[in-house]
Coordinates of C-alpha atoms in Angstrom, one line a residue:
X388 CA -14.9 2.8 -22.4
X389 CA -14.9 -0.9 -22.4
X390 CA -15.5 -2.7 -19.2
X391 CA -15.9 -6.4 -18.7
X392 CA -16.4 -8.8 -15.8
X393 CA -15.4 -12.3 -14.9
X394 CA -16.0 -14.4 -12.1
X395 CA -13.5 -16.5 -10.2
X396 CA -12.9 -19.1 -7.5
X397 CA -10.9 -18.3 -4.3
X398 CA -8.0 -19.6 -6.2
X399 CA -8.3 -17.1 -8.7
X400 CA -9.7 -19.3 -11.9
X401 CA -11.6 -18.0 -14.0
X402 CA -15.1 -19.9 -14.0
X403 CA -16.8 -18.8 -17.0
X404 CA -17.0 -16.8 -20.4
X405 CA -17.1 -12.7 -19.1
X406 CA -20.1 -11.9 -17.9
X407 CA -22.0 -10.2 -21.3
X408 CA -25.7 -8.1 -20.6
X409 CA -24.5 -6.4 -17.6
X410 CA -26.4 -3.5 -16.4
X411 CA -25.6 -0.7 -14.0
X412 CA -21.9 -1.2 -13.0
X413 CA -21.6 0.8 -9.4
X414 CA -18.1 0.8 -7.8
X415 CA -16.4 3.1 -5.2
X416 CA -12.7 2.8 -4.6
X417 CA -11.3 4.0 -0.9
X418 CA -8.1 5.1 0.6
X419 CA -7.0 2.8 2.8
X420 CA -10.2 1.2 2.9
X421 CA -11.9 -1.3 1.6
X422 CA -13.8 -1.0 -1.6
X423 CA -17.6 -1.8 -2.6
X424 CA -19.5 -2.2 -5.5
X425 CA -22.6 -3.8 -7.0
X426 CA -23.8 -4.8 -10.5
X427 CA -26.7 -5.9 -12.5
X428 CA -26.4 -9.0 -14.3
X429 CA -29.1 -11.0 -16.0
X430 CA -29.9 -14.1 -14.8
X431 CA -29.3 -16.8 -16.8
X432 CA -27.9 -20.2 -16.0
X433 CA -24.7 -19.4 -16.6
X434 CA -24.7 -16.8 -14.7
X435 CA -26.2 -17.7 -11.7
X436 CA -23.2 -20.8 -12.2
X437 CA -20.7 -18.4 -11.4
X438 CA -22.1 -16.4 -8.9
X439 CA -21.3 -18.6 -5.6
X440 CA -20.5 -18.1 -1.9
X441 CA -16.7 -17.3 -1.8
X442 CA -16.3 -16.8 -5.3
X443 CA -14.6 -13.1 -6.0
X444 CA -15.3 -10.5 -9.4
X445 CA -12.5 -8.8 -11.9
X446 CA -13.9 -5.7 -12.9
X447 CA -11.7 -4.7 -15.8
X448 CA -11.9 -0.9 -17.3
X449 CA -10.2 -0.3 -20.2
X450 CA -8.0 -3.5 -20.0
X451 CA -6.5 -2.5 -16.7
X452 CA -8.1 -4.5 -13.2
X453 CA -10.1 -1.6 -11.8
X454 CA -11.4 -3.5 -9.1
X455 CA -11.1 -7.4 -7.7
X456 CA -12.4 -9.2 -4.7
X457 CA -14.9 -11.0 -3.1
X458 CA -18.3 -11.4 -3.8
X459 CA -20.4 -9.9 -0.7
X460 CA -23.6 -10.8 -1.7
X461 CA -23.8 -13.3 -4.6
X462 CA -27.1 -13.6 -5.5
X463 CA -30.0 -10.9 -4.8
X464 CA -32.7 -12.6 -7.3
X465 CA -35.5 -10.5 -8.9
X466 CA -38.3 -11.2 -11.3
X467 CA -42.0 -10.3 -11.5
X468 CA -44.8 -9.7 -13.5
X469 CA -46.6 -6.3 -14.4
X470 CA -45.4 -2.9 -15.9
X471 CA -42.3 -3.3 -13.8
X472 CA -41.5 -6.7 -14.8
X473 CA -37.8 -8.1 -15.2
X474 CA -37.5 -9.4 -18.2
X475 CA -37.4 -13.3 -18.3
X476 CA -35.1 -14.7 -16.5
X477 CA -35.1 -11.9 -14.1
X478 CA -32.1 -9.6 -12.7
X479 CA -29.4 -10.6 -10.3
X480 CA -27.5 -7.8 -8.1
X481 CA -24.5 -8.6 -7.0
X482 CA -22.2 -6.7 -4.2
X483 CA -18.8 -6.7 -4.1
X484 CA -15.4 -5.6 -2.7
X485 CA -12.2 -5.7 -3.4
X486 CA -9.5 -7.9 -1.9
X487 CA -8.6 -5.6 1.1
X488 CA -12.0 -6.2 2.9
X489 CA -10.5 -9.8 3.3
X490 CA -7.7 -9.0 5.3
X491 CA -10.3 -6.0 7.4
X492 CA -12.2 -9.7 8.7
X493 CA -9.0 -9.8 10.6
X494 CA -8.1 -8.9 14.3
X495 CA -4.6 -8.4 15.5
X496 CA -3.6 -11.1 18.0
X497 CA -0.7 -11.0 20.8
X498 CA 0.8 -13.6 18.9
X499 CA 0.1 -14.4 15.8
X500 CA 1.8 -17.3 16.3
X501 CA -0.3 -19.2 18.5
X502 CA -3.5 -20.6 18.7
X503 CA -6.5 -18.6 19.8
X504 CA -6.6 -20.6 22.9
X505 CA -2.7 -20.4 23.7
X506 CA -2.9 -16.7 23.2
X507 CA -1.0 -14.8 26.8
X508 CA -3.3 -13.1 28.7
X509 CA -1.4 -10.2 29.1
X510 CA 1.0 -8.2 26.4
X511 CA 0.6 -6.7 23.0
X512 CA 2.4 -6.9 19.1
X513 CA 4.8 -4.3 19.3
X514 CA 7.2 -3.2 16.7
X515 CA 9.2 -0.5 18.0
X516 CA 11.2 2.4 16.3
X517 CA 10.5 0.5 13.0
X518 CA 9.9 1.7 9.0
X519 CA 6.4 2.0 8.7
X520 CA 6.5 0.3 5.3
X521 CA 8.0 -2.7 7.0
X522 CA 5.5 -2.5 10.2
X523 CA 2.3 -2.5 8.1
X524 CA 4.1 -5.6 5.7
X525 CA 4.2 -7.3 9.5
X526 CA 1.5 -7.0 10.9
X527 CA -0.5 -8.1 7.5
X528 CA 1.7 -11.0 7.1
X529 CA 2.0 -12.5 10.8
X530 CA -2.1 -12.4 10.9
X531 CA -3.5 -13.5 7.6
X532 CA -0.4 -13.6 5.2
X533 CA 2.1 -16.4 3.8
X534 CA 3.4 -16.2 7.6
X535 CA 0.6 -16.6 9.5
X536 CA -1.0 -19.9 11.2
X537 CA -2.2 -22.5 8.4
X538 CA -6.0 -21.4 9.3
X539 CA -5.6 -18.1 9.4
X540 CA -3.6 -17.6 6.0
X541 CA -5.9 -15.9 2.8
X542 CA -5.8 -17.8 -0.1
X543 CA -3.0 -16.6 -2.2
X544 CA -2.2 -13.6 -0.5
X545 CA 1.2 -12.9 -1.1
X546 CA 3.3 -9.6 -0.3
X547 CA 4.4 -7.0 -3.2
X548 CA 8.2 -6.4 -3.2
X549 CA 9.7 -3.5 -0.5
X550 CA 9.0 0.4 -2.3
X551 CA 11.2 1.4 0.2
X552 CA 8.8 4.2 1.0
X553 CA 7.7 5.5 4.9
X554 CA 9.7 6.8 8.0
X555 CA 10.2 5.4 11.1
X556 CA 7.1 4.5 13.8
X557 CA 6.0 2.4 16.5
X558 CA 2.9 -0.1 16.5
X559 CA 1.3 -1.5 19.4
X560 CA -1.6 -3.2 19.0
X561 CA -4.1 -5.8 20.4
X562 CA -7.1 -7.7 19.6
X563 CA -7.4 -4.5 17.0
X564 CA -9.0 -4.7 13.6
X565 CA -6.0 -5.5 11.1
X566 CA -6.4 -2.7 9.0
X567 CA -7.5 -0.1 11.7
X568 CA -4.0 -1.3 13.2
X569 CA -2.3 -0.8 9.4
X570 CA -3.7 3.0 9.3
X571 CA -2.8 4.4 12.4
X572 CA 1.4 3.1 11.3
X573 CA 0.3 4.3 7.6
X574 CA -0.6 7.7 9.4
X575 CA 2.3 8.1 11.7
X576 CA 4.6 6.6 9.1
X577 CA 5.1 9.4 6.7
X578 CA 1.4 9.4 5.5
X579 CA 1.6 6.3 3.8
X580 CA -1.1 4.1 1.6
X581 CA -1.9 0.7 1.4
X582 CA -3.9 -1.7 -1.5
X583 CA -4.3 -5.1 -3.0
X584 CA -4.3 -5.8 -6.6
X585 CA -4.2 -9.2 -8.6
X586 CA -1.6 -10.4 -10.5
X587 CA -1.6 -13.5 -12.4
X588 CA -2.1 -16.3 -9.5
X589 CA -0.9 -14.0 -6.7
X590 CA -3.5 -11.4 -4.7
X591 CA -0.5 -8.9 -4.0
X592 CA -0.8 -6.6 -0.7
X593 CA 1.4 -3.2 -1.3
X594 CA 2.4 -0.3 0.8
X595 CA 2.7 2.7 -1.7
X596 CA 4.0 6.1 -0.8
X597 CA 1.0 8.3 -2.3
X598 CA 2.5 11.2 -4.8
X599 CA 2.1 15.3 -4.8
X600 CA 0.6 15.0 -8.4
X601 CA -0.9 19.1 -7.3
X602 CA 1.0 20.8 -10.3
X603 CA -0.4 18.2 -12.9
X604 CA -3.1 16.5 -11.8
X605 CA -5.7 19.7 -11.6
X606 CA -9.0 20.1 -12.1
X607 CA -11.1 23.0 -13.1
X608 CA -14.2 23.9 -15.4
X609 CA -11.9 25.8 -17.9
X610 CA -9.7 22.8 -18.1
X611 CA -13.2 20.8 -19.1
X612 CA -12.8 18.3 -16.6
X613 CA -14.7 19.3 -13.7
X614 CA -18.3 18.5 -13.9
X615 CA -19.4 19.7 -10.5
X616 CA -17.7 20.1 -7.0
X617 CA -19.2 20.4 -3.4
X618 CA -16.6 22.5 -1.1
X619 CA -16.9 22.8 2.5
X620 CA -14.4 23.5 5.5
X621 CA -15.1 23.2 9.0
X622 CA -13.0 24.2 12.4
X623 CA -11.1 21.6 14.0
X624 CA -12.1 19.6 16.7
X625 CA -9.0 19.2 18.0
X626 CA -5.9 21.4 18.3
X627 CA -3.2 20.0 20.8
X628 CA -3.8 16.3 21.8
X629 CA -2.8 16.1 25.8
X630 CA -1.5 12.6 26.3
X631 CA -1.2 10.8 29.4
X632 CA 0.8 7.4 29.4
X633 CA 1.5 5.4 32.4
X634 CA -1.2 4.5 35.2
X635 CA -1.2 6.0 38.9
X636 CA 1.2 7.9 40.2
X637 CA 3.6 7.1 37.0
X638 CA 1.9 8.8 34.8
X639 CA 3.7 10.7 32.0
X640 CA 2.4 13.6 29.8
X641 CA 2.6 14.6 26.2
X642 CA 1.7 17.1 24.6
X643 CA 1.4 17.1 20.7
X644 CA -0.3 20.5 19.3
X645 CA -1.1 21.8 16.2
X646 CA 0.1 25.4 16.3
X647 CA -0.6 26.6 13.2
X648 CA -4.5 25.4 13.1
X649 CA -4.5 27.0 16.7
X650 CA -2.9 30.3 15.2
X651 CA -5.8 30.4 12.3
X652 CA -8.7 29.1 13.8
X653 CA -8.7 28.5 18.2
X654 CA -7.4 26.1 21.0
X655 CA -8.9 23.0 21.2
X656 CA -8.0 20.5 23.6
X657 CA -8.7 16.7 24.0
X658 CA -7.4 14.0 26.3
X659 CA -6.0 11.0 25.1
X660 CA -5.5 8.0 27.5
X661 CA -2.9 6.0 26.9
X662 CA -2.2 4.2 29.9
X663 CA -1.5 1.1 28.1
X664 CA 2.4 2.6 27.2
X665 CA 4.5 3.5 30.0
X666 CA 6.5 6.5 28.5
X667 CA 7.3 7.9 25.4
X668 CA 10.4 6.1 24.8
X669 CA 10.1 4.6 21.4
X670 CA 7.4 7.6 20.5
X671 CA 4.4 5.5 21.4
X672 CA 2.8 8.8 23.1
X673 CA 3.4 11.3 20.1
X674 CA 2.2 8.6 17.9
X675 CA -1.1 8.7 19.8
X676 CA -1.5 12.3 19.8
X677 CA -0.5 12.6 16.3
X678 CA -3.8 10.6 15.5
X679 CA -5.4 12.4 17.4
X680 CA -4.8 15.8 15.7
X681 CA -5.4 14.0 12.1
X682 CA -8.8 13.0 13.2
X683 CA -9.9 16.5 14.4
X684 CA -7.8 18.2 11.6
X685 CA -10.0 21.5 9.8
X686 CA -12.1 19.1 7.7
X687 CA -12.0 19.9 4.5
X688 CA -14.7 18.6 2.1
X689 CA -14.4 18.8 -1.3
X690 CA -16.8 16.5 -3.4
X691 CA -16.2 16.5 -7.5
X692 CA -17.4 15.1 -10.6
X693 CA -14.7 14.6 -12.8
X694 CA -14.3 13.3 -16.3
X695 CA -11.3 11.8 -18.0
X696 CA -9.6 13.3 -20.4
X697 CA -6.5 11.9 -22.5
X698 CA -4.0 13.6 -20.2
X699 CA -5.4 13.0 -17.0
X700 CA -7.8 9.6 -16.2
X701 CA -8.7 8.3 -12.5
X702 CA -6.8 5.1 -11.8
X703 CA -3.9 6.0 -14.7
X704 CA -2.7 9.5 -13.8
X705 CA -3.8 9.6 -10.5
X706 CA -5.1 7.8 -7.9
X707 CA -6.0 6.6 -4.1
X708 CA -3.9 9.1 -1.7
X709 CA -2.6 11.3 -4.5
X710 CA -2.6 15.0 -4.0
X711 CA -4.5 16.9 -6.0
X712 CA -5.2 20.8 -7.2
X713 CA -9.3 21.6 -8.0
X714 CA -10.0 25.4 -8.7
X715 CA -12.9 26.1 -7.7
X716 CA -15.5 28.4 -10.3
X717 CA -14.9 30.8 -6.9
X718 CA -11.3 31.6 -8.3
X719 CA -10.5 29.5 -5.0
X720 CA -7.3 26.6 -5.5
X721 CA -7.8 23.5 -2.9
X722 CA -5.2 21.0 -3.3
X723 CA -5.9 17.7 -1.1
X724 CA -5.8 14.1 -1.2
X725 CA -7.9 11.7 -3.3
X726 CA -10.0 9.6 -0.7
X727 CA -12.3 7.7 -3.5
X728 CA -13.0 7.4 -6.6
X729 CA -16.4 6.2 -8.0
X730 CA -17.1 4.7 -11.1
X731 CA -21.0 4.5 -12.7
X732 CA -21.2 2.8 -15.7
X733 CA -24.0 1.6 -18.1
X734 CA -23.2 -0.4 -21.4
X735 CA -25.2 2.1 -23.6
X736 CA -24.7 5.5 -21.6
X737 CA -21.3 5.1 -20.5
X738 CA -19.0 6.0 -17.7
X739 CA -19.3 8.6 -15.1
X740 CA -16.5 8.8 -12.9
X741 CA -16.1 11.0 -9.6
X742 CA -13.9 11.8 -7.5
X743 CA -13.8 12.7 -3.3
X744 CA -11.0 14.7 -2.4
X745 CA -10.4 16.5 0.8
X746 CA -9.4 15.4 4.6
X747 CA -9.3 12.0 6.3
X748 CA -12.4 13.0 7.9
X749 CA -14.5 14.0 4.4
X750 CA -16.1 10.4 4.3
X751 CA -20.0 9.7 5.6
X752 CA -20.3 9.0 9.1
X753 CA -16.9 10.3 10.3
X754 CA -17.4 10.6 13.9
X755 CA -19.3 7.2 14.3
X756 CA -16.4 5.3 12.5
X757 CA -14.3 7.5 14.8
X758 CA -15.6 6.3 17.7
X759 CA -15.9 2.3 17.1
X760 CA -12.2 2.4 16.0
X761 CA -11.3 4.6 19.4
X762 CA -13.4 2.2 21.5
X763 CA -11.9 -1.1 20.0
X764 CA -8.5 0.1 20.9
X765 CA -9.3 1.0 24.2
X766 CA -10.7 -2.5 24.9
X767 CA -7.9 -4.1 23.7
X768 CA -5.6 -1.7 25.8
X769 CA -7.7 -2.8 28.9
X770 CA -7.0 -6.1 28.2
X771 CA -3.6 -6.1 27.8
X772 CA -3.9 -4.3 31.5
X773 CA -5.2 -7.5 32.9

C-alpha cells in the first residue's frame, strides 16, 4: 500500500510538497453520490499553508487518484497539554469530498439560461424521449458545466467523451437538486452511474454503464477475501406504484407493478401524484412509478469487509455500481450492486478496505433521504403549477 496526498487550488495546482506524517486516512466512496472523507495531518506551517477555504485534496492509492475534491472543512485545529497531549504542533483534521459534491450545491433551473431573476414563473427543463446518457450530460452541463451562465460554471469542469451507454427516458425537472435530478434519468435510463475524476487540468464528469462483474468479481471466506459480512432482507414497501397525472377531472392513471416481488412476498400499494405531467405520452408517468418501485424494492443489505487480493482489488477490478457475487458462510450466493466502498488507512498498520453491497435503499437513513428528495420535487412541481 502506498498512499499519498497533495493539496491544490481550485485550478487544480498543486500547492505544496505531498503531505508526509499523515495519520488516520478515512474515505468512503458512493454510488451516485457524493463522497467524504477526513484525515489527520500534523500541523506544521506548511501544512496549515495548504489547507485553505476552496482548496480541494488528491488522495492517491497505489498511484491511481482514489479520491479528489474539495476540502469541506479545512482546518479543525487540536493541541493540548496532559496525558492526551498532541504532540507539538498539534493535529489538524481535515474533511473532504470528492468533486461530485460540487455539482450536488446545484439546483435545476427552468432555464438555465437565464438569470435567477429572469427565470418564467411557470414551466419546467424537459428533455423528452431522450438517451439517458445524453439527458444526465444536459442537465450537468446547462446548470454548472462549460454551458452554463459565466457564474454558475465550476472551475474546470469539463464533460468526458459520449460511452454511448443508457436507453431512452424522459426528465422533467424544477428547482430540483442537480444530482437528485441526474439519479432519477440514471435510474429510469437503463440503471446507469455517474462520477467525476481528474485528469491533468480537466475535472471530467462521466456517465458509465456499471458492469455484471457476478461471475468474477466474488467474494467468499474460502476464497480469503471476505473478512466479515452483515446480511439482511426486508419486504418491500412498495409493490405496484398507482400513478395519477393530470389535475381535476383530466386526470390519467398508471399503473406500474412489480409482479414478481408481489408473487414472492404481498401487494403493496402507494400513490404517486404527478399532477405536474399531463399524460403519459413521452413515459413521464411510468418513469415516476418506476422510482417509485426502486425505492420500496425488497431491501437487501449486505455489509462486507473485503480485502484485496492480486486478482481482485476495490477501485481496479471492480467498482461503484458493479455487480457483484458474496457467498455467504450460510452456503447462501447474493449477487448485488457495489453502493460504497471504504477505505481506512494508517501509515504503519495499513489499509483496510470494505465494501457495501446490496439495494439502493441499503445506505443509513434511507427513508429520511427518501423523503427530502420526494418533498423537494413536489415543491418544485407545485411551482411549476403556478
Amino acid at each position: 500500500m502506498t498512499i499519498s496526498l497533495l493539496i491544490t487550488d481550485q485550478d487544480l495546482v498543486v500547492q505544496g510538497d505531498p503531505i508526509d506524517g499523515w495519520t488516520d486516512l478515512d474515505s468512503t466512496l458512493r454510488f451516485n453520490e457524493p463522497a467524504s472523507g477526513n484525515v489527520d495531518l500534523p500541523a506544521r506551517p506548511e501544512v496549515m499553508a495548504q489547507l485553505q477555504p476552496g482548496n480541494r485534496i488528491v488522495v492517491i492509492r497505489d498511484r491511481a487518484v482514489w479520491c479528489a475534491g474539495p476540502l469541506e472543512i479545512p482546518q479543525d485545529y487540536a493541541w493540548s497539554v496532559g496525558d492526551s497531549a498532541e504532540p507539538d504542533p498539534g493535529k489538524v483534521t481535515v474533511s473532504f469530498s470528492d468533486d461530485l459534491a460540487r455539482i450536488a450545491g446545484y439546483i435545476t433551473w427552468p432555464d438555465p439560461a437565464l438569470a435567477w431573476s429572469a427565470q418564467p414563473a411557470t414551466g419546467t427543463w424537459q428533455v423528452t424521449t431522450t438517451n439517458a446518457e445524453t439527458i444526465i450530460r444536459q442537465v450537468v452541463d446547462a446548470n454548472c458545466g462549460p454551458s452554463a451562465r459565466a457564474e454558475r460554471r465550476i472551475p474546470h469542469l469539463a464533460l468526458a467523451p459520449v460511452a454511448g451507454v443508457g436507453t431512452t427516458t424522459t426528465l422533467t425537472t424544477r428547482f430540483e437538486g442537480l444530482l437528485a435530478a441526474a439519479r432519477r434519468a440514471a435510474l429510469n435510463g437503463g440503471q446507469l452511474g455517474f462520477r467525476t475524476h481528474q485528469v491533468d487540468d480537466q475535472i471530467l464528469f462521466e456517465v458509465y454503464a456499471p458492469a455484471d462483474l457476478t461471475a468474477t468479481a466474488r467474494f467468499s471466506r474460502g476464497l480469503g477475501n471476505l473478512r466479515s459480512v452483515q446480511y439482511k432482507q426486508s419486504a418491500p414497501s412498495v409493490t405496484h406504484a398507482l400513478v395519477a397525472g393530470g389535475e381535476d377531472t383530466s386526470r390519467v392513471f398508471v399503473e406500474v407493478a412489480d409482479t414478481a416481488a408481489a408473487a414472492e412476498w404481498w401487494r403493496v400499494e402507494a400513490f404517486v401524484d404527478q399532477s405536474s405531467t399531463a399524460d403519459d405520452t413521452n413515459g413521464e408517468l411510468t418513469a415516476a412509478g418506476n422510482e417509485q418501485l426502486a425505492g420500496g424494492a425488497a431491501p437487501v443489505e449486505l455489509a462486507t469487509v473485503t480485502v484485496d487480493t492480486p486478482d481482485l482489488r476495490a477501485g481496479v477490478d471492480f467498482g461503484l455500481g458493479d455487480r457483484v457475487t458474496v457467498e455467504l458462510p450460510t452456503g447462501l450466493e447474493v449477487t448485488d450492486v457495489v453502493r460504497s466502498i471504504h477505505l481506512q488507512a494508517t501509515p504503519n498498520g495499513g489499509e483496510y478496505v470494505s465494501s457495501l453491497i446490496g439495494s439502493a435503499e441499503a445506505t443509513s437513513d434511507p427513508a429520511t433521504v427518501r423523503l427530502i428528495r420526494d418533498l423537494g420535487r413536489r415543491l418544485g412541481r407545485l411551482e411549476a403549477s403556478r
